XYZ file of C-alpha atoms in Angstrom:
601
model
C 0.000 0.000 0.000
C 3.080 1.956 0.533
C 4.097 1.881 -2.774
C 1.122 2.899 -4.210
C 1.035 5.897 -2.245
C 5.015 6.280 -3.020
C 4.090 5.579 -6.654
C 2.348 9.077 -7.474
C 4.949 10.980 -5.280
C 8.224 12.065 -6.218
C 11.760 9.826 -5.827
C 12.422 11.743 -2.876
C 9.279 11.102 -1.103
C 9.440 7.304 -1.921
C 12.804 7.291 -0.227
C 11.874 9.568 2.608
C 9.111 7.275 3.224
C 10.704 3.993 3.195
C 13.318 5.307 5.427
C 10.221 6.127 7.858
C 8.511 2.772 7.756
C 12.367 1.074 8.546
C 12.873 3.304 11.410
C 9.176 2.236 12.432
C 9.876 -1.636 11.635
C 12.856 -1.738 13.598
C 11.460 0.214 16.689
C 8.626 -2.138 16.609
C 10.971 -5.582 16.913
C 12.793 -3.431 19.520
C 9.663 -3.546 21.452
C 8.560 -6.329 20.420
C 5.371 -6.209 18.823
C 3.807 -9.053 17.587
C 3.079 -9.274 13.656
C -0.488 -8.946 14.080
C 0.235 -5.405 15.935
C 2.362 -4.456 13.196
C -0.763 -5.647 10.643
C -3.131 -4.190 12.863
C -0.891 -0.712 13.212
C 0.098 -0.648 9.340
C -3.221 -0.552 8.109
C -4.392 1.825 10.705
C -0.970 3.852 9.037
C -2.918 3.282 5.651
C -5.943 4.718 6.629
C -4.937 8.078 7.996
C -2.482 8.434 4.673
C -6.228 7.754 2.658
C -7.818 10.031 3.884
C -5.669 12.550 3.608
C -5.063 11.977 0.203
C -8.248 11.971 -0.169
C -9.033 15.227 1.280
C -6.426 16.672 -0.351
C -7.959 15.759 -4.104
C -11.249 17.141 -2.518
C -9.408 20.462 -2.332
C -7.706 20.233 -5.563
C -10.912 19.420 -6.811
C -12.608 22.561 -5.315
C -10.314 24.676 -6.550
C -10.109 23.378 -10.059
C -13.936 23.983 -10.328
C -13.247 27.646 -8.676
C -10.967 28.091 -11.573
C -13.438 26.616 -13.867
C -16.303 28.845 -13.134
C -13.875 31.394 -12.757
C -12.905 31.384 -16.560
C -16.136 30.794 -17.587
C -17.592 34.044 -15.746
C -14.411 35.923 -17.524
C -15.028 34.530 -20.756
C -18.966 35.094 -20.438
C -17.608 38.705 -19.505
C -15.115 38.579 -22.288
C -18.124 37.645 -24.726
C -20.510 40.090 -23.591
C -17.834 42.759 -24.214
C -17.540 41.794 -27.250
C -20.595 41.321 -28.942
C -21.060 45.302 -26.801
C -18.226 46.524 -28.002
C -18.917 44.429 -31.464
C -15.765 43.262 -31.015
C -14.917 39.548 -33.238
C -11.283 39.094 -33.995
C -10.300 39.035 -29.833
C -12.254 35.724 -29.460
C -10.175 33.289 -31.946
C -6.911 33.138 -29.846
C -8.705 32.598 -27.122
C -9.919 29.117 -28.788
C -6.923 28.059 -29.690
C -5.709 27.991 -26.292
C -8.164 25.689 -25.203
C -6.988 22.919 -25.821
C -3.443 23.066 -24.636
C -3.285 25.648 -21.732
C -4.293 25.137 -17.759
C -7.109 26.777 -16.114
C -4.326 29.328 -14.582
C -2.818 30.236 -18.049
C -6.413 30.506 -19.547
C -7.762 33.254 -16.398
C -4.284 34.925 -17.063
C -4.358 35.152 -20.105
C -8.375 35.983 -20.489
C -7.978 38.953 -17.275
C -5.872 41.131 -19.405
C -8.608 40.872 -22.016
C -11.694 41.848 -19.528
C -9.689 44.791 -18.078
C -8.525 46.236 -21.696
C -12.283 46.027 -22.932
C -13.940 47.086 -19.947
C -11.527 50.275 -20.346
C -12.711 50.434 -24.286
C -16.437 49.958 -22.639
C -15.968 52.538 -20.416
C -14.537 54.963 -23.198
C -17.100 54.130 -25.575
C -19.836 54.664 -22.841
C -18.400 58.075 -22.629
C -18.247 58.853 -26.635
C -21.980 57.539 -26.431
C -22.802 59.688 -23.747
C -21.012 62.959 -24.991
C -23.244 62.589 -28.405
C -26.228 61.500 -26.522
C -25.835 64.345 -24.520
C -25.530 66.823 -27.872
C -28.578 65.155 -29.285
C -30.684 65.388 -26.531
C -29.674 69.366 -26.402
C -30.672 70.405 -30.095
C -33.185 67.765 -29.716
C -35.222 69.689 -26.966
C -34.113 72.750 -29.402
C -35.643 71.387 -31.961
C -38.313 69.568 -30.455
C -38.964 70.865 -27.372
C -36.908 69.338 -24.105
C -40.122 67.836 -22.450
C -40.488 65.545 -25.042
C -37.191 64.672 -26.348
C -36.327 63.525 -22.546
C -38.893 60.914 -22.465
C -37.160 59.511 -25.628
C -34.222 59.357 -24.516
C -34.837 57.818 -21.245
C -36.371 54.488 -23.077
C -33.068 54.360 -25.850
C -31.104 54.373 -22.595
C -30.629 51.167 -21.395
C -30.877 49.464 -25.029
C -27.743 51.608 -26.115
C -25.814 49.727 -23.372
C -26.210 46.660 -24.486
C -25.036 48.052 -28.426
C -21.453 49.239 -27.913
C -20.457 49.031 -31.298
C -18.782 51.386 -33.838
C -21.821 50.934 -36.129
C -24.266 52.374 -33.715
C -21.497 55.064 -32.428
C -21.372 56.190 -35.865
C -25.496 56.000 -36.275
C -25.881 58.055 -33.323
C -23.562 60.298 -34.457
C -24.871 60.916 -38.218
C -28.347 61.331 -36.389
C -26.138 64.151 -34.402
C -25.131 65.933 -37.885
C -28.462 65.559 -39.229
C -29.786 67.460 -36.077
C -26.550 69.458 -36.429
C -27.949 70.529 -39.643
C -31.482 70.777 -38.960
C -30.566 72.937 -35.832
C -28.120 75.207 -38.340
C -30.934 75.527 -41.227
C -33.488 76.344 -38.263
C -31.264 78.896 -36.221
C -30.550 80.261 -39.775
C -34.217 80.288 -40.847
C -35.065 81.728 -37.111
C -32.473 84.432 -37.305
C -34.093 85.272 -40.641
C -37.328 85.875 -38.964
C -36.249 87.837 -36.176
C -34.435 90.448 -38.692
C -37.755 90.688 -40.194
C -39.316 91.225 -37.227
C -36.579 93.827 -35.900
C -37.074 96.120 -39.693
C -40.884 95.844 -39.244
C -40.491 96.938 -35.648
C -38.146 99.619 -36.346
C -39.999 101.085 -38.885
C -43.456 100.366 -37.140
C -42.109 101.796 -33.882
C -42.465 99.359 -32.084
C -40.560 97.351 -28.845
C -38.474 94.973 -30.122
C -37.369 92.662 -27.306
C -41.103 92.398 -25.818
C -42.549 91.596 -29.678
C -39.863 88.474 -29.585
C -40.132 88.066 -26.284
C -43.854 87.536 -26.298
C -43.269 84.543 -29.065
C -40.405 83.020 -26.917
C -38.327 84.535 -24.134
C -34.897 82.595 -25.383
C -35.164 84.979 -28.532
C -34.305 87.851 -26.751
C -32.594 86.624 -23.937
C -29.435 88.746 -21.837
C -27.987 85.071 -20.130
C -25.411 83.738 -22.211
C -25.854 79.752 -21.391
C -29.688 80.133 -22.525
C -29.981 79.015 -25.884
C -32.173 79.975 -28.667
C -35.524 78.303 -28.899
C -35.888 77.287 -32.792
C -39.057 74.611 -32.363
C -41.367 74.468 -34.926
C -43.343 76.526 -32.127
C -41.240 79.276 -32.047
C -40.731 79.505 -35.689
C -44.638 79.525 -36.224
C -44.689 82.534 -33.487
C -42.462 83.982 -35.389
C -44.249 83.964 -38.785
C -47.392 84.600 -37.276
C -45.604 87.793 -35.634
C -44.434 88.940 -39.080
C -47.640 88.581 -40.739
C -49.221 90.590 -37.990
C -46.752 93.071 -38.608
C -47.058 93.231 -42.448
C -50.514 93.715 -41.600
C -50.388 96.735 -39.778
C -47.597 97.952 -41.879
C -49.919 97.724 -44.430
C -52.924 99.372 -42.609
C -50.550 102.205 -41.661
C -49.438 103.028 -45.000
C -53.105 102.936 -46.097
C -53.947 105.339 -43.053
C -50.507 107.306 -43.667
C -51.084 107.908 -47.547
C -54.502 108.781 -47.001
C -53.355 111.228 -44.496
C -50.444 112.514 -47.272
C -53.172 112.480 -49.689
C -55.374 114.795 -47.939
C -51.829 117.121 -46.979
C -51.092 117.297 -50.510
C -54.779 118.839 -50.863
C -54.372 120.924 -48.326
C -50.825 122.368 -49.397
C -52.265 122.680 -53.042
C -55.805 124.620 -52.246
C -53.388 126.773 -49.765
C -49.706 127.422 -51.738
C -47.896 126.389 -48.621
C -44.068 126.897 -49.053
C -41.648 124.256 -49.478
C -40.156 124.826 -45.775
C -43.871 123.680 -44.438
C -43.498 120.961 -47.100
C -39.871 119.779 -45.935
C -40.874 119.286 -42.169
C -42.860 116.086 -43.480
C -40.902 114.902 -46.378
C -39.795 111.353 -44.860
C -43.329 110.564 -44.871
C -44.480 112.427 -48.249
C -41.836 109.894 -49.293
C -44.077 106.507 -48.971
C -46.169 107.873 -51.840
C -45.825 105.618 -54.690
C -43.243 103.670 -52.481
C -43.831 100.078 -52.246
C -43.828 98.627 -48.955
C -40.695 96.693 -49.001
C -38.741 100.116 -50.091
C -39.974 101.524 -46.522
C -37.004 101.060 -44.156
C -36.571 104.332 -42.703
C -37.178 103.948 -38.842
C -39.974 104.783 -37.325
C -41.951 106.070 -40.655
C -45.249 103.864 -39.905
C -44.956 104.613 -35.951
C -48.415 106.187 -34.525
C -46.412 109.189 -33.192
C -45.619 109.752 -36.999
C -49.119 109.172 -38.092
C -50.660 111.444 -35.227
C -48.225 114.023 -36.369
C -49.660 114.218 -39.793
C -52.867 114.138 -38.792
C -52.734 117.156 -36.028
C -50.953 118.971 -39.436
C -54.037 117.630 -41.270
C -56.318 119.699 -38.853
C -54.738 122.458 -38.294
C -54.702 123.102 -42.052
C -58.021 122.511 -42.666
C -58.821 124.584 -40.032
C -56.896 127.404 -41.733
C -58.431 125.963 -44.906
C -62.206 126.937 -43.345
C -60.627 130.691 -43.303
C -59.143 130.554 -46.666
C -61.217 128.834 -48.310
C -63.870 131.693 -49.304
C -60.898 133.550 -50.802
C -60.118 130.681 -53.109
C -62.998 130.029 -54.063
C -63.217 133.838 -54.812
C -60.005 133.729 -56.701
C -61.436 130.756 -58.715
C -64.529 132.474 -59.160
C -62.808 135.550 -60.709
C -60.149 133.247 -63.203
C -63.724 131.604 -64.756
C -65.062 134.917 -65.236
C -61.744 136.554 -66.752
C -61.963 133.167 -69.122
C -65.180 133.712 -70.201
C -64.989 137.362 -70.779
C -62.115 136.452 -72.788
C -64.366 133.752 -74.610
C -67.275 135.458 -74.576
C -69.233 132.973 -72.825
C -71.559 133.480 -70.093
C -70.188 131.813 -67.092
C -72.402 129.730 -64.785
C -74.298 131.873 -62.224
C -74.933 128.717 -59.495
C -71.134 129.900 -58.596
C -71.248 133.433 -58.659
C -69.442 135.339 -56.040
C -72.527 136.737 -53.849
C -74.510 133.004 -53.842
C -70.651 131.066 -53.088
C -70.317 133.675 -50.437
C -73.915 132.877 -48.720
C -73.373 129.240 -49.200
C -70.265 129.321 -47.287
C -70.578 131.225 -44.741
C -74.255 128.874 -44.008
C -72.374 126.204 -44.190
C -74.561 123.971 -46.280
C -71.907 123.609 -49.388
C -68.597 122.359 -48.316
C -65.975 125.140 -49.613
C -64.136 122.048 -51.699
C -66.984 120.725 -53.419
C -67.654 124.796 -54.390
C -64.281 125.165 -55.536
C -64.708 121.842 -56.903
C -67.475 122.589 -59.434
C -65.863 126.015 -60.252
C -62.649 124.007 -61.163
C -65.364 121.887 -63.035
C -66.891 124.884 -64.858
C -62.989 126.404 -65.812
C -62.639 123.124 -67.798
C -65.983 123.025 -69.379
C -65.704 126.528 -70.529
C -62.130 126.139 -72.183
C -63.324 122.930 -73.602
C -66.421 124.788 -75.200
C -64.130 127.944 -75.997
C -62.102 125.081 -78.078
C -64.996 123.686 -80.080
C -66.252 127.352 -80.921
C -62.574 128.862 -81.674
C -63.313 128.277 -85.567
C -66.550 130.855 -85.472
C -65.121 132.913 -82.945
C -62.068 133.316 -85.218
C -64.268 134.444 -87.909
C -66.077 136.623 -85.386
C -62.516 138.696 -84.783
C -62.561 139.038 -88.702
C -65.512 140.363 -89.326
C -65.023 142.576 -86.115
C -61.878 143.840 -87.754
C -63.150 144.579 -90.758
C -65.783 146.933 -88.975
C -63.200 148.486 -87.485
C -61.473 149.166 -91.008
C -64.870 150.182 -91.886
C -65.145 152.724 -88.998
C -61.757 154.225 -89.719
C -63.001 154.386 -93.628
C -65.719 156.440 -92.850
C -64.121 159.251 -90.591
C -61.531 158.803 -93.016
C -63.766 160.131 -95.989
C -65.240 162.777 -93.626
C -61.586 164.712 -93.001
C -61.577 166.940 -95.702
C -57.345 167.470 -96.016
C -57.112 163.685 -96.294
C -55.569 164.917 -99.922
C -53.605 167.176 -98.846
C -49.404 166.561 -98.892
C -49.706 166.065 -95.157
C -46.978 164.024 -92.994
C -48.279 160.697 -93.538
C -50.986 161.635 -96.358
C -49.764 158.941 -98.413
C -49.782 155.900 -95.997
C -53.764 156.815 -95.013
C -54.112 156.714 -98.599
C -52.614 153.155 -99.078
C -54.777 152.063 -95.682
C -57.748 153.555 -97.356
C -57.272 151.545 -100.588
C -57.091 148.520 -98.503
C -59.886 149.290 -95.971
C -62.061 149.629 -99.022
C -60.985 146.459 -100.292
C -61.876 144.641 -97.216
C -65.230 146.191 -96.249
C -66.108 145.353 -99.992
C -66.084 141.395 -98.124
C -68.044 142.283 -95.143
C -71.265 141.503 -96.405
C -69.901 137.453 -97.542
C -68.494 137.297 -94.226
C -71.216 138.071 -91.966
C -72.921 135.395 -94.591
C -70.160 132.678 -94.224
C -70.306 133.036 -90.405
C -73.898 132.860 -89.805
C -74.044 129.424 -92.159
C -70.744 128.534 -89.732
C -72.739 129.469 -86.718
C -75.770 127.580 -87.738
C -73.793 124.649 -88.527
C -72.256 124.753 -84.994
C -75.712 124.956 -83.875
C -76.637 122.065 -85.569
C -73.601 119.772 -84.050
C -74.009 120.561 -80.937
C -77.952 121.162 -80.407
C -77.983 124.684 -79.053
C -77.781 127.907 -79.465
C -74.053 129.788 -80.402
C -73.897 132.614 -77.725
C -71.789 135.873 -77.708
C -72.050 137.526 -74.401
C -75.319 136.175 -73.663
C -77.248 136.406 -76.966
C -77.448 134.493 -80.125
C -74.728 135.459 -82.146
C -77.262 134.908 -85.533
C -79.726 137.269 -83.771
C -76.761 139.976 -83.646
C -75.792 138.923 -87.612
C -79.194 139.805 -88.618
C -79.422 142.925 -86.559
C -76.158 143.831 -88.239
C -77.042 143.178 -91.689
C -80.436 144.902 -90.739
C -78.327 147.891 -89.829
C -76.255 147.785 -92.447
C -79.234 147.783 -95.007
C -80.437 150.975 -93.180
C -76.988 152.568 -93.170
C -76.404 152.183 -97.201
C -80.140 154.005 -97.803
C -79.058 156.371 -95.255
C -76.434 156.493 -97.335
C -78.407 156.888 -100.297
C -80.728 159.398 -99.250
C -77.744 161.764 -98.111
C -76.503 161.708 -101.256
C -79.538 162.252 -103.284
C -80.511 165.445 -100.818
C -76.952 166.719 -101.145
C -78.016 166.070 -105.017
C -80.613 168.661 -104.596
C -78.961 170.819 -102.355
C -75.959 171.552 -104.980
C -79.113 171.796 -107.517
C -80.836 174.753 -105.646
C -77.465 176.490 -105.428
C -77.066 176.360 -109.394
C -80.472 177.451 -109.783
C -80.210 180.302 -107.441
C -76.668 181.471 -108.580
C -78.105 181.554 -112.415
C -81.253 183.806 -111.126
C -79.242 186.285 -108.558
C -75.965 185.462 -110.391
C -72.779 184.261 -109.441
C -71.202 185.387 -106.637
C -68.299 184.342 -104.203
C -69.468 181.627 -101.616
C -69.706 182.323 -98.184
C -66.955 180.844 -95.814
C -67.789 177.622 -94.576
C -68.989 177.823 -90.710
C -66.699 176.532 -88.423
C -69.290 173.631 -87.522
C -68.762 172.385 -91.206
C -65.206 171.713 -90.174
C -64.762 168.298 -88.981
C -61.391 167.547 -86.801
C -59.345 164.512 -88.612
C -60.812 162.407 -85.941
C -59.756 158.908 -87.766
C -56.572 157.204 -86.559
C -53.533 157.598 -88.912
C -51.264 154.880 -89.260
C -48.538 157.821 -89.906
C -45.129 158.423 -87.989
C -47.185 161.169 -86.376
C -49.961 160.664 -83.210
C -53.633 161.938 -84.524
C -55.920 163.271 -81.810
C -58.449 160.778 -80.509
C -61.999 159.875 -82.460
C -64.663 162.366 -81.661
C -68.480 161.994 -80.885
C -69.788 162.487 -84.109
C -73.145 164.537 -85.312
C -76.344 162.275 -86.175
C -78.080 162.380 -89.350
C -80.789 164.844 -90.008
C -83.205 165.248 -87.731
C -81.220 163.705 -84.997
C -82.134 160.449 -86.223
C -78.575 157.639 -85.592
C -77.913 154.661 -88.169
C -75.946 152.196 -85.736
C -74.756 148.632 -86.968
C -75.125 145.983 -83.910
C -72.074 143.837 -83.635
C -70.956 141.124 -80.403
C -69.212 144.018 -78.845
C -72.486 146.096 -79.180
C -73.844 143.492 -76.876
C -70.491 142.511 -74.474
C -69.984 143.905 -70.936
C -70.102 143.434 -67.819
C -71.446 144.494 -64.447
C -70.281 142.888 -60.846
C -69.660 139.448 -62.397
C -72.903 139.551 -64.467
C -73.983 141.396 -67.143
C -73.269 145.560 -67.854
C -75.538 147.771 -69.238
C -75.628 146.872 -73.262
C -73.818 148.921 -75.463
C -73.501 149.562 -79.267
C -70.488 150.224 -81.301
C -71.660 152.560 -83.590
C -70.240 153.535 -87.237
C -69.501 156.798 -88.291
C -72.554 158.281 -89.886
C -71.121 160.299 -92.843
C -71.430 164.601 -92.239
C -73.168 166.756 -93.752
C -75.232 170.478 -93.867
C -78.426 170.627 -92.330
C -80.793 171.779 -94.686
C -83.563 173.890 -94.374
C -87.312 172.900 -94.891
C -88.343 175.021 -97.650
C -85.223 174.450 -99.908
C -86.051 170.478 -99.653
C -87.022 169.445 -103.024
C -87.504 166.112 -103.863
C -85.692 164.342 -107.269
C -86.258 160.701 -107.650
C -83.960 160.312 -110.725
C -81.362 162.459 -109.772
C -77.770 161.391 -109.758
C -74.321 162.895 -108.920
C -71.001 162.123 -107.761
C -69.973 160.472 -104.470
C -69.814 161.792 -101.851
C -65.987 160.293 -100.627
C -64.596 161.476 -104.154
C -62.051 164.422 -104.039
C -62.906 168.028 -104.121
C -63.009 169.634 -107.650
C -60.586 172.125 -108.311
């Protein structure tokens, strides 16, 4: 039994050993025990070395399966670091080992392993974290912090177990993406609140509290706060700029009415260009389109309320001017119809505008209005009628050549070698000429008149009458002028008659010197070098009678807006001797010379 415990010990054990049980043998025979002792006492020897033998393997055999579960806990670590880490390559040398290596070399060799990739775990958890961390910061940005933490919270403890490089880099392209999304948003909100600064700056308005009011982070002093940019806050934000556009809009209706009604004003009143200046920045926003309005604080209300207190002070100054304009007015139609010779409108005269404004039942602007109304009408009309009334300064002309014919013929030196004898004569020649053509152009103008008449369905008025009604006076006039005419000569006819007759019964003797009321002054108006004295009131016909031709400026005039008393321009009745009743003698067929021929000598 010995030597099967000696046989699994080393050569120095077995000799150790044997050298014991000798000693023991030979003590034994020294004392003398029997063999059955020694039996009895050997196998009691046997026993004890058993069992502890045998205890010993039961500790070996602990301890192996210590070291067994041992590596198996570090390579069920060793695998669940891996596959978290996504780690494959570590776990093939680790096989090959297997086989050939004790449980001692294995947990040696296996530790190292744990430690390195619980320090890569531990690293990674930190990389994981750090972007985590980003993500859930522009994720409550972006999506609002209550929210995003909830989210996060639940992808917690699932991220542990995924270690790997492939969801490091997922979480960190979803990082750039919100990277991104955060830049285009803080871009887009920035954007906004530039918009909303202009409007406010040109609207007058408080800045910080407009942004504020949307979200406080948009116009926050604290440095760490960050800049809200949820869809929230950029939907504030666009709502806050369409508000805005929308009374910038309603102000720039309310401000270029405001501008409209100064530019009335300034017109009806000739303000000067320093009462102009003092409001030019907002004068400017007319025909200004409401993107090309920057200038700060244009559209505020104090702006707005100043125009408007200018509004009423002018139109209160316009209440006390007004009357005069509308006087002024007044007086420019009436200087344009006298000029046209067109009755102007007597709903606006100066007496009924004057009652109407001072009752107050016409506003002044409507008055000057209609006046304004009435200036256009009248040059429009003065237009349509300029082709008779050109014809009517003819014909007028001619009657003035006419006139100037006639005291002409009644100066009795008009032959004489006077200074400027000869350039009467030449006027005379051609004054003849022309009133030879009055009697087609009083024709040609009243067919012209009546075909005005005819376009335009009414009457052709000169100063207030018919202009044919004065044509046919005139030719009615005329008519009785040429057998005045007539008559004159045929009675002086007779006159130089009786004097033959009575100078072959008494016999000839020198004739008496003409009385000075024979003379006539040259009253006509030369067209000499020299000044002639001014036309005389002439003497009538005989018996006082007057031949008078009616022409438009018989009938023109005036008299406190309205009409003057009418007048006539009368032609020169041609001068003669009153003769006396009993030397009248009638002579139907007589017939002598004319009257405007030259004196015989």
């Amino acid at each position: 039994m010995l030597a099967i415990g000696v046989h699994g010990t080393s050569i120095r054990t077995s000799t150790t050993c044997t050298a014991l049980l000798r000693e023991l043998e030979q003590i034994w025979n020294d004392i003398g025990e029997s063999e059955v002792d020694k039996d009895r006492m050997l196998m009691e020897l046997e026993r004890e070395c058993l069992e502890v033998y045998r205890r010993k393997v039961d500790e070996a055999a602990n301890t192996k399966a210590r070291f067994h579960q041992t590596v198996a806990a570090k390579e069920a670590e060793l695998a669940t670091l891996m596959a978290s880490l996504g780690e494959h390559d570590i776990h093939s040398p680790i096989k090959i080992d297997k086989r050939s290596s004790s449980l001692k070399e294995k947990l040696a060799s296996i530790t190292p392993l744990v430690e390195e990739l619980k320090k890569k775990k531990d690293e990674r958890l930190k990389q994981f974290d750090d972007v985590k961390t980003q993500i859930e910061k522009i994720s409550g940005e972006i999506f609002g912090f209550h929210s995003v933490s909830n989210s996060l919270s639940i992808t917690t403890v699932e991220d542990e177990q995924d270690l790997s490089h492939r969801r490091l880099n997922e979480y960190q392209t979803h990082l750039r993406t919100l990277q991104k999304e955060k830049s285009d948003r803080l871009q887009k909100v920035l954007q906004c609140v530039n918009e909303v600064h202009s409007l406010c700056s040109v609207l007058g308005l408080d800045f910080g509290q407009t942004v504020g009011d949307v979200h406080p982070s948009l116009h926050g002093t604290q440095v760490e706060q960050s800049t809200n940019i949820s869809n929230s806050t950029l939907e504030g934000l666009e709502q806050t700029i369409l508000k805005l556009k929308i009374e910038r809009k309603t102000r720039i209706q309310k401000l270029k009415d405001v501008v409209a009604k100064l530019f009335e004003l300034w017109n009806l009143m000739d303000s000067s260009k320093e009462e102009r200046n003092s409001f030019m920045v907002i004068t400017s926003i007319v025909g200004t389109s409401e993107s090309e309005i920057t200038d700060r604080g244009v559209l505020s209300t104090e702006m707005i309320e100043k125009a408007s207190a200018e509004v009423d002070r002018l139109t209160k100054l316009k209440a006390s001017r007004m009357k005069e304009l509308v006087f002024k007015k007044r007086s420019e139609l009436e200087e344009i119809c006298r000029l046209t010779h067109i009755e102007p409108d007597t709903s606006t005269a100066a007496e009924k505008a004057g009652a109407l404004i001072d009752s107050g039942l016409v506003d002044p602007s409507e008055l000057l209005a209609n006046i304004e109304a009435q200036i256009i009408k009248v040059k429009d009309e003065a237009l349509s009628r300029k082709e008779v009334t050109d014809r009517i300064d003819k014909w007028l002309s001619a009657c003035e050549e006419e006139n100037w014919l006639d005291e002409y013929n009644q100066d009795d030196n008009r032959y004489s070698a006077g200074r400027g004898a000869h350039i009467n004569l030449k006027r005379a020649e051609r004054a003849r000429i022309t009133v030879a053509k009055i009697p087609a152009m009083v024709d040609n103008l009243i067919n012209k008149t009546l075909s005005w008449e005819d376009e335009k369905k009414t009457h052709f008025l000169y100063d207030g009458v018919r202009l044919v009604s004065i044509l046919d006076d005139y030719k009615l006039a005329r008519q009785q002028k040429e057998e005045e005419k007539r008559r004159h000569r045929d009675h002086k006819k007779m006159q130089d008659l009786l004097l033959n007759q009575k100078e072959a019964i008494y016999g000839s003797k020198p004739s008496p010197r003409k009385n000075n009321s024979f003379r006539k002054t040259n009253s006509y108006r030369a067209n000499g070098n020299g000044s002639m004295p001014p036309t005389p009131r002439r003497n009538s016909l005989s018996g006082g009678t007057t031949s008078e031709l009616l022409t438009p400026r018989s009938y023109s005039g005036r008299q406190n807006g309205y009409f003057k008393e009418m007048r006539r321009l009368s032609t020169a009745p041609l001068n003669f001797v009153a003769i006396s009743k009993e030397d009248t003698i009638s002579y139907a067929s007589l017939c002598g010379s004319e009257p405007d021929s030259p004196p015989q000598v």
